[in-house]
Amino acid sequence: MSAPHPVPVPAVETLPAGLVSLDDHEAFAHTRLDDQAWAYFSGGAADEGTLRANRSAWDNIRLQPRVLRPLAGGHTRVELLGRTLAHPLLVAPVAYQRMAHRDGEIATAHAAASQGAGLVLSTQASVCLETVARAFGAYPERGPLWFQLYLQHDRGFTRELIQRAESAGYEALVLTVDAPTSGARDRERRAGFRLPAGISAVNLAQLTPPPAPPGASLFDSLPGHAPTWADVQWLQETTRLPVLLKGVLHPQDARQAAALQVAALIVSNHGGRTLDTTPATAAVLPRIAQAVAGDLPLLVDGGIRRGTDVLKAIALGARAVLVGRPCVYGLANAGALGVAHVLRLLRDELEIAMALCGCATLDQASPELLFDPMS
């Protein structure tokens, strides 16, 4: 019998001084990343209006705290897809993390698991999915491990990729539905972005590229891989894992997803990286919550930088949140320790916000906690 694969261990690093917020991590990471990596990780589509709106929307929501409420026995635990999570924080799928740090997704997996956070691994990860699963699974108090999926033009390859994720211990599939093509990312084009040598989407290494379309139109190549509702049903029939949809912004799409009995929805505009001028996720979340009326759990990402943002998201109807760019900035700054620090800052700030708002538990966070200037 062959010996078990060792669990990869990330480098031990020291956290730079003066990092006390996620904005601090971002500013310091700008000094650590080269121009191409910075453009890729921090940039958005076109004029980056949605990128900016994601952040400002959380800032514009005001908390209206309650006082003199009992807080003894408070906690941040939440129920999600049959599991009790220590807190509602998950690491969003981000591609090519070895551009930020040599340990890449290995460091992120150790950090997330050590903090009890969930991890969603990108299809375009720069470390193979089995290796990441071994690193994440080494922690008994870890959160959920999910695999983000882009449907590929080769249905057989997609099926094999799903089977690999199932065998490696991933607990759900997160189908990204808002990116049939990449956005027009001006910042990347100005930087002349190219993947560095030795970094690639290793889980897609055996995928044969589709034949070049005869015409020059983008739509000539889309029909072969752009997902449809029929593909969602195919995926549900193909895997034994729960299927979540990531990238839902329209209430009607949310209702259709609920009708198909997907496991959950992630309200997301791809971090402002695909279609510019879409609404901020904080603005859309309550409409999606109203549309599904509790029929399935909601998660949200986009612009979350403070524990108060997390509390606002829960009050607007989310069960949990995903955080992407800040984790990459922490990764660039101090590897696994940097990512763990980002997640710990958010959790600590969430607990502070809950206590100051009179919420002992997250099920006490409702829209009544949010200030309505019209009332």
PDB file of N, CA, C and O in Angstrom, residues 289-329:
ATOM      1  N   ALA A 289     -33.395  38.414  -1.338  1.00  0.00           N
ATOM      2  CA  ALA A 289     -33.976  37.794  -0.143  1.00  0.00           C
ATOM      3  C   ALA A 289     -35.495  37.801  -0.203  1.00  0.00           C
ATOM      4  O   ALA A 289     -36.156  36.823   0.160  1.00  0.00           O
ATOM      5  N   GLN A 290     -36.063  38.896  -0.679  1.00  0.00           N
ATOM      6  CA  GLN A 290     -37.517  38.972  -0.810  1.00  0.00           C
ATOM      7  C   GLN A 290     -38.016  37.995  -1.873  1.00  0.00           C
ATOM      8  O   GLN A 290     -39.064  37.366  -1.702  1.00  0.00           O
ATOM      9  N   ALA A 291     -37.252  37.842  -2.947  1.00  0.00           N
ATOM     10  CA  ALA A 291     -37.683  36.974  -4.044  1.00  0.00           C
ATOM     11  C   ALA A 291     -37.713  35.505  -3.636  1.00  0.00           C
ATOM     12  O   ALA A 291     -38.639  34.770  -3.995  1.00  0.00           O
ATOM     13  N   VAL A 292     -36.729  35.048  -2.871  1.00  0.00           N
ATOM     14  CA  VAL A 292     -36.688  33.632  -2.509  1.00  0.00           C
ATOM     15  C   VAL A 292     -37.466  33.346  -1.231  1.00  0.00           C
ATOM     16  O   VAL A 292     -37.800  32.193  -0.955  1.00  0.00           O
ATOM     17  N   ALA A 293     -37.753  34.389  -0.447  1.00  0.00           N
ATOM     18  CA  ALA A 293     -38.624  34.271   0.731  1.00  0.00           C
ATOM     19  C   ALA A 293     -38.228  33.115   1.640  1.00  0.00           C
ATOM     20  O   ALA A 293     -39.074  32.360   2.138  1.00  0.00           O
ATOM     21  N   GLY A 294     -36.932  32.949   1.848  1.00  0.00           N
ATOM     22  CA  GLY A 294     -36.466  31.930   2.765  1.00  0.00           C
ATOM     23  C   GLY A 294     -36.410  30.531   2.197  1.00  0.00           C
ATOM     24  O   GLY A 294     -36.122  29.573   2.929  1.00  0.00           O
ATOM     25  N   ASP A 295     -36.691  30.359   0.897  1.00  0.00           N
ATOM     26  CA  ASP A 295     -36.698  29.019   0.308  1.00  0.00           C
ATOM     27  C   ASP A 295     -35.305  28.419   0.196  1.00  0.00           C
ATOM     28  O   ASP A 295     -35.169  27.192   0.073  1.00  0.00           O
ATOM     29  N   LEU A 296     -34.266  29.234   0.171  1.00  0.00           N
ATOM     30  CA  LEU A 296     -32.903  28.722   0.120  1.00  0.00           C
ATOM     31  C   LEU A 296     -31.968  29.755   0.716  1.00  0.00           C
ATOM     32  O   LEU A 296     -32.254  30.952   0.695  1.00  0.00           O
ATOM     33  N   PRO A 297     -30.851  29.305   1.290  1.00  0.00           N
ATOM     34  CA  PRO A 297     -29.937  30.251   1.936  1.00  0.00           C
ATOM     35  C   PRO A 297     -29.220  31.132   0.925  1.00  0.00           C
ATOM     36  O   PRO A 297     -28.948  30.719  -0.208  1.00  0.00           O
ATOM     37  N   LEU A 298     -28.901  32.347   1.361  1.00  0.00           N
ATOM     38  CA  LEU A 298     -28.181  33.315   0.536  1.00  0.00           C
ATOM     39  C   LEU A 298     -26.826  33.620   1.157  1.00  0.00           C
ATOM     40  O   LEU A 298     -26.694  33.702   2.383  1.00  0.00           O
ATOM     41  N   LEU A 299     -25.837  33.784   0.292  1.00  0.00           N
ATOM     42  CA  LEU A 299     -24.544  34.300   0.677  1.00  0.00           C
ATOM     43  C   LEU A 299     -24.280  35.522  -0.193  1.00  0.00           C
ATOM     44  O   LEU A 299     -24.939  35.722  -1.217  1.00  0.00           O
ATOM     45  N   VAL A 300     -23.314  36.334   0.201  1.00  0.00           N
ATOM     46  CA  VAL A 300     -23.035  37.544  -0.562  1.00  0.00           C
ATOM     47  C   VAL A 300     -21.539  37.831  -0.517  1.00  0.00           C
ATOM     48  O   VAL A 300     -20.859  37.502   0.463  1.00  0.00           O
ATOM     49  N   ASP A 301     -21.012  38.428  -1.584  1.00  0.00           N
ATOM     50  CA  ASP A 301     -19.639  38.905  -1.592  1.00  0.00           C
ATOM     51  C   ASP A 301     -19.604  40.280  -2.236  1.00  0.00           C
ATOM     52  O   ASP A 301     -20.629  40.810  -2.659  1.00  0.00           O
ATOM     53  N   GLY A 302     -18.417  40.868  -2.291  1.00  0.00           N
ATOM     54  CA  GLY A 302     -18.254  42.147  -2.963  1.00  0.00           C
ATOM     55  C   GLY A 302     -18.106  43.324  -2.030  1.00  0.00           C
ATOM     56  O   GLY A 302     -19.099  43.803  -1.484  1.00  0.00           O
ATOM     57  N   GLY A 303     -16.872  43.776  -1.814  1.00  0.00           N
ATOM     58  CA  GLY A 303     -16.630  45.001  -1.073  1.00  0.00           C
ATOM     59  C   GLY A 303     -16.645  44.889   0.433  1.00  0.00           C
ATOM     60  O   GLY A 303     -16.557  45.904   1.126  1.00  0.00           O
ATOM     61  N   ILE A 304     -16.743  43.696   0.976  1.00  0.00           N
ATOM     62  CA  ILE A 304     -16.802  43.540   2.436  1.00  0.00           C
ATOM     63  C   ILE A 304     -15.406  43.742   3.016  1.00  0.00           C
ATOM     64  O   ILE A 304     -14.473  43.014   2.673  1.00  0.00           O
ATOM     65  N   ARG A 305     -15.278  44.738   3.900  1.00  0.00           N
ATOM     66  CA  ARG A 305     -13.978  45.091   4.463  1.00  0.00           C
ATOM     67  C   ARG A 305     -14.007  45.258   5.981  1.00  0.00           C
ATOM     68  O   ARG A 305     -12.961  45.451   6.589  1.00  0.00           O
ATOM     69  N   ARG A 306     -15.171  45.227   6.587  1.00  0.00           N
ATOM     70  CA  ARG A 306     -15.294  45.428   8.022  1.00  0.00           C
ATOM     71  C   ARG A 306     -16.272  44.427   8.627  1.00  0.00           C
ATOM     72  O   ARG A 306     -17.170  43.928   7.941  1.00  0.00           O
ATOM     73  N   GLY A 307     -16.099  44.180   9.924  1.00  0.00           N
ATOM     74  CA  GLY A 307     -17.064  43.346  10.622  1.00  0.00           C
ATOM     75  C   GLY A 307     -18.454  43.932  10.596  1.00  0.00           C
ATOM     76  O   GLY A 307     -19.451  43.194  10.595  1.00  0.00           O
ATOM     77  N   THR A 308     -18.561  45.259  10.584  1.00  0.00           N
ATOM     78  CA  THR A 308     -19.874  45.884  10.464  1.00  0.00           C
ATOM     79  C   THR A 308     -20.527  45.533   9.123  1.00  0.00           C
ATOM     80  O   THR A 308     -21.752  45.388   9.041  1.00  0.00           O
ATOM     81  N   ASP A 309     -19.722  45.390   8.067  1.00  0.00           N
ATOM     82  CA  ASP A 309     -20.274  44.982   6.766  1.00  0.00           C
ATOM     83  C   ASP A 309     -20.885  43.585   6.864  1.00  0.00           C
ATOM     84  O   ASP A 309     -21.946  43.315   6.284  1.00  0.00           O
ATOM     85  N   VAL A 310     -20.196  42.698   7.572  1.00  0.00           N
ATOM     86  CA  VAL A 310     -20.707  41.331   7.735  1.00  0.00           C
ATOM     87  C   VAL A 310     -22.038  41.355   8.469  1.00  0.00           C
ATOM     88  O   VAL A 310     -23.004  40.690   8.062  1.00  0.00           O
ATOM     89  N   LEU A 311     -22.126  42.135   9.534  1.00  0.00           N
ATOM     90  CA  LEU A 311     -23.378  42.222  10.292  1.00  0.00           C
ATOM     91  C   LEU A 311     -24.491  42.809   9.433  1.00  0.00           C
ATOM     92  O   LEU A 311     -25.643  42.337   9.480  1.00  0.00           O
ATOM     93  N   LYS A 312     -24.176  43.817   8.641  1.00  0.00           N
ATOM     94  CA  LYS A 312     -25.174  44.391   7.735  1.00  0.00           C
ATOM     95  C   LYS A 312     -25.657  43.349   6.730  1.00  0.00           C
ATOM     96  O   LYS A 312     -26.857  43.274   6.417  1.00  0.00           O
ATOM     97  N   ALA A 313     -24.733  42.545   6.202  1.00  0.00           N
ATOM     98  CA  ALA A 313     -25.118  41.518   5.239  1.00  0.00           C
ATOM     99  C   ALA A 313     -26.081  40.513   5.855  1.00  0.00           C
ATOM    100  O   ALA A 313     -27.071  40.110   5.227  1.00  0.00           O
ATOM    101  N   ILE A 314     -25.812  40.107   7.094  1.00  0.00           N
ATOM    102  CA  ILE A 314     -26.711  39.173   7.775  1.00  0.00           C
ATOM    103  C   ILE A 314     -28.077  39.829   7.986  1.00  0.00           C
ATOM    104  O   ILE A 314     -29.130  39.205   7.776  1.00  0.00           O
ATOM    105  N   ALA A 315     -28.084  41.097   8.383  1.00  0.00           N
ATOM    106  CA  ALA A 315     -29.349  41.805   8.606  1.00  0.00           C
ATOM    107  C   ALA A 315     -30.157  41.944   7.322  1.00  0.00           C
ATOM    108  O   ALA A 315     -31.396  41.995   7.361  1.00  0.00           O
ATOM    109  N   LEU A 316     -29.481  41.986   6.183  1.00  0.00           N
ATOM    110  CA  LEU A 316     -30.167  42.121   4.889  1.00  0.00           C
ATOM    111  C   LEU A 316     -30.637  40.785   4.322  1.00  0.00           C
ATOM    112  O   LEU A 316     -31.291  40.758   3.279  1.00  0.00           O
ATOM    113  N   GLY A 317     -30.295  39.680   4.982  1.00  0.00           N
ATOM    114  CA  GLY A 317     -30.817  38.392   4.541  1.00  0.00           C
ATOM    115  C   GLY A 317     -29.796  37.346   4.182  1.00  0.00           C
ATOM    116  O   GLY A 317     -30.160  36.235   3.783  1.00  0.00           O
ATOM    117  N   ALA A 318     -28.498  37.656   4.294  1.00  0.00           N
ATOM    118  CA  ALA A 318     -27.479  36.656   3.983  1.00  0.00           C
ATOM    119  C   ALA A 318     -27.270  35.730   5.170  1.00  0.00           C
ATOM    120  O   ALA A 318     -27.428  36.120   6.326  1.00  0.00           O
ATOM    121  N   ARG A 319     -26.883  34.506   4.869  1.00  0.00           N
ATOM    122  CA  ARG A 319     -26.509  33.556   5.923  1.00  0.00           C
ATOM    123  C   ARG A 319     -25.007  33.629   6.207  1.00  0.00           C
ATOM    124  O   ARG A 319     -24.562  33.330   7.309  1.00  0.00           O
ATOM    125  N   ALA A 320     -24.234  33.995   5.177  1.00  0.00           N
ATOM    126  CA  ALA A 320     -22.774  34.068   5.315  1.00  0.00           C
ATOM    127  C   ALA A 320     -22.242  34.984   4.226  1.00  0.00           C
ATOM    128  O   ALA A 320     -22.966  35.376   3.306  1.00  0.00           O
ATOM    129  N   VAL A 321     -20.952  35.332   4.334  1.00  0.00           N
ATOM    130  CA  VAL A 321     -20.315  36.207   3.357  1.00  0.00           C
ATOM    131  C   VAL A 321     -19.035  35.560   2.849  1.00  0.00           C
ATOM    132  O   VAL A 321     -18.438  34.711   3.521  1.00  0.00           O
ATOM    133  N   LEU A 322     -18.618  35.987   1.660  1.00  0.00           N
ATOM    134  CA  LEU A 322     -17.352  35.546   1.098  1.00  0.00           C
ATOM    135  C   LEU A 322     -16.442  36.757   0.924  1.00  0.00           C
ATOM    136  O   LEU A 322     -16.906  37.840   0.542  1.00  0.00           O
ATOM    137  N   VAL A 323     -15.167  36.552   1.196  1.00  0.00           N
ATOM    138  CA  VAL A 323     -14.176  37.623   1.121  1.00  0.00           C
ATOM    139  C   VAL A 323     -13.047  37.158   0.201  1.00  0.00           C
ATOM    140  O   VAL A 323     -12.469  36.094   0.416  1.00  0.00           O
ATOM    141  N   GLY A 324     -12.748  37.967  -0.828  1.00  0.00           N
ATOM    142  CA  GLY A 324     -11.753  37.568  -1.800  1.00  0.00           C
ATOM    143  C   GLY A 324     -10.487  38.401  -1.764  1.00  0.00           C
ATOM    144  O   GLY A 324      -9.460  37.963  -1.255  1.00  0.00           O
ATOM    145  N   ARG A 325     -10.544  39.612  -2.306  1.00  0.00           N
ATOM    146  CA  ARG A 325      -9.331  40.428  -2.430  1.00  0.00           C
ATOM    147  C   ARG A 325      -8.577  40.611  -1.109  1.00  0.00           C
ATOM    148  O   ARG A 325      -7.343  40.504  -1.089  1.00  0.00           O
ATOM    149  N   PRO A 326      -9.256  40.923   0.021  1.00  0.00           N
ATOM    150  CA  PRO A 326      -8.494  41.099   1.266  1.00  0.00           C
ATOM    151  C   PRO A 326      -7.655  39.877   1.638  1.00  0.00           C
ATOM    152  O   PRO A 326      -6.553  40.024   2.190  1.00  0.00           O
ATOM    153  N   CYS A 327      -8.149  38.684   1.351  1.00  0.00           N
ATOM    154  CA  CYS A 327      -7.373  37.480   1.648  1.00  0.00           C
ATOM    155  C   CYS A 327      -6.134  37.408   0.763  1.00  0.00           C
ATOM    156  O   CYS A 327      -5.058  36.981   1.222  1.00  0.00           O
ATOM    157  N   VAL A 328      -6.254  37.816  -0.491  1.00  0.00           N
ATOM    158  CA  VAL A 328      -5.090  37.840  -1.372  1.00  0.00           C
ATOM    159  C   VAL A 328      -4.072  38.871  -0.883  1.00  0.00           C
ATOM    160  O   VAL A 328      -2.860  38.631  -0.926  1.00  0.00           O
ATOM    161  N   TYR A 329      -4.555  40.015  -0.406  1.00  0.00           N
ATOM    162  CA  TYR A 329      -3.637  41.014   0.123  1.00  0.00           C
ATOM    163  C   TYR A 329      -2.914  40.477   1.358  1.00  0.00           C
ATOM    164  O   TYR A 329      -1.704  40.658   1.519  1.00  0.00           O
TER     165      TYR A 329
END
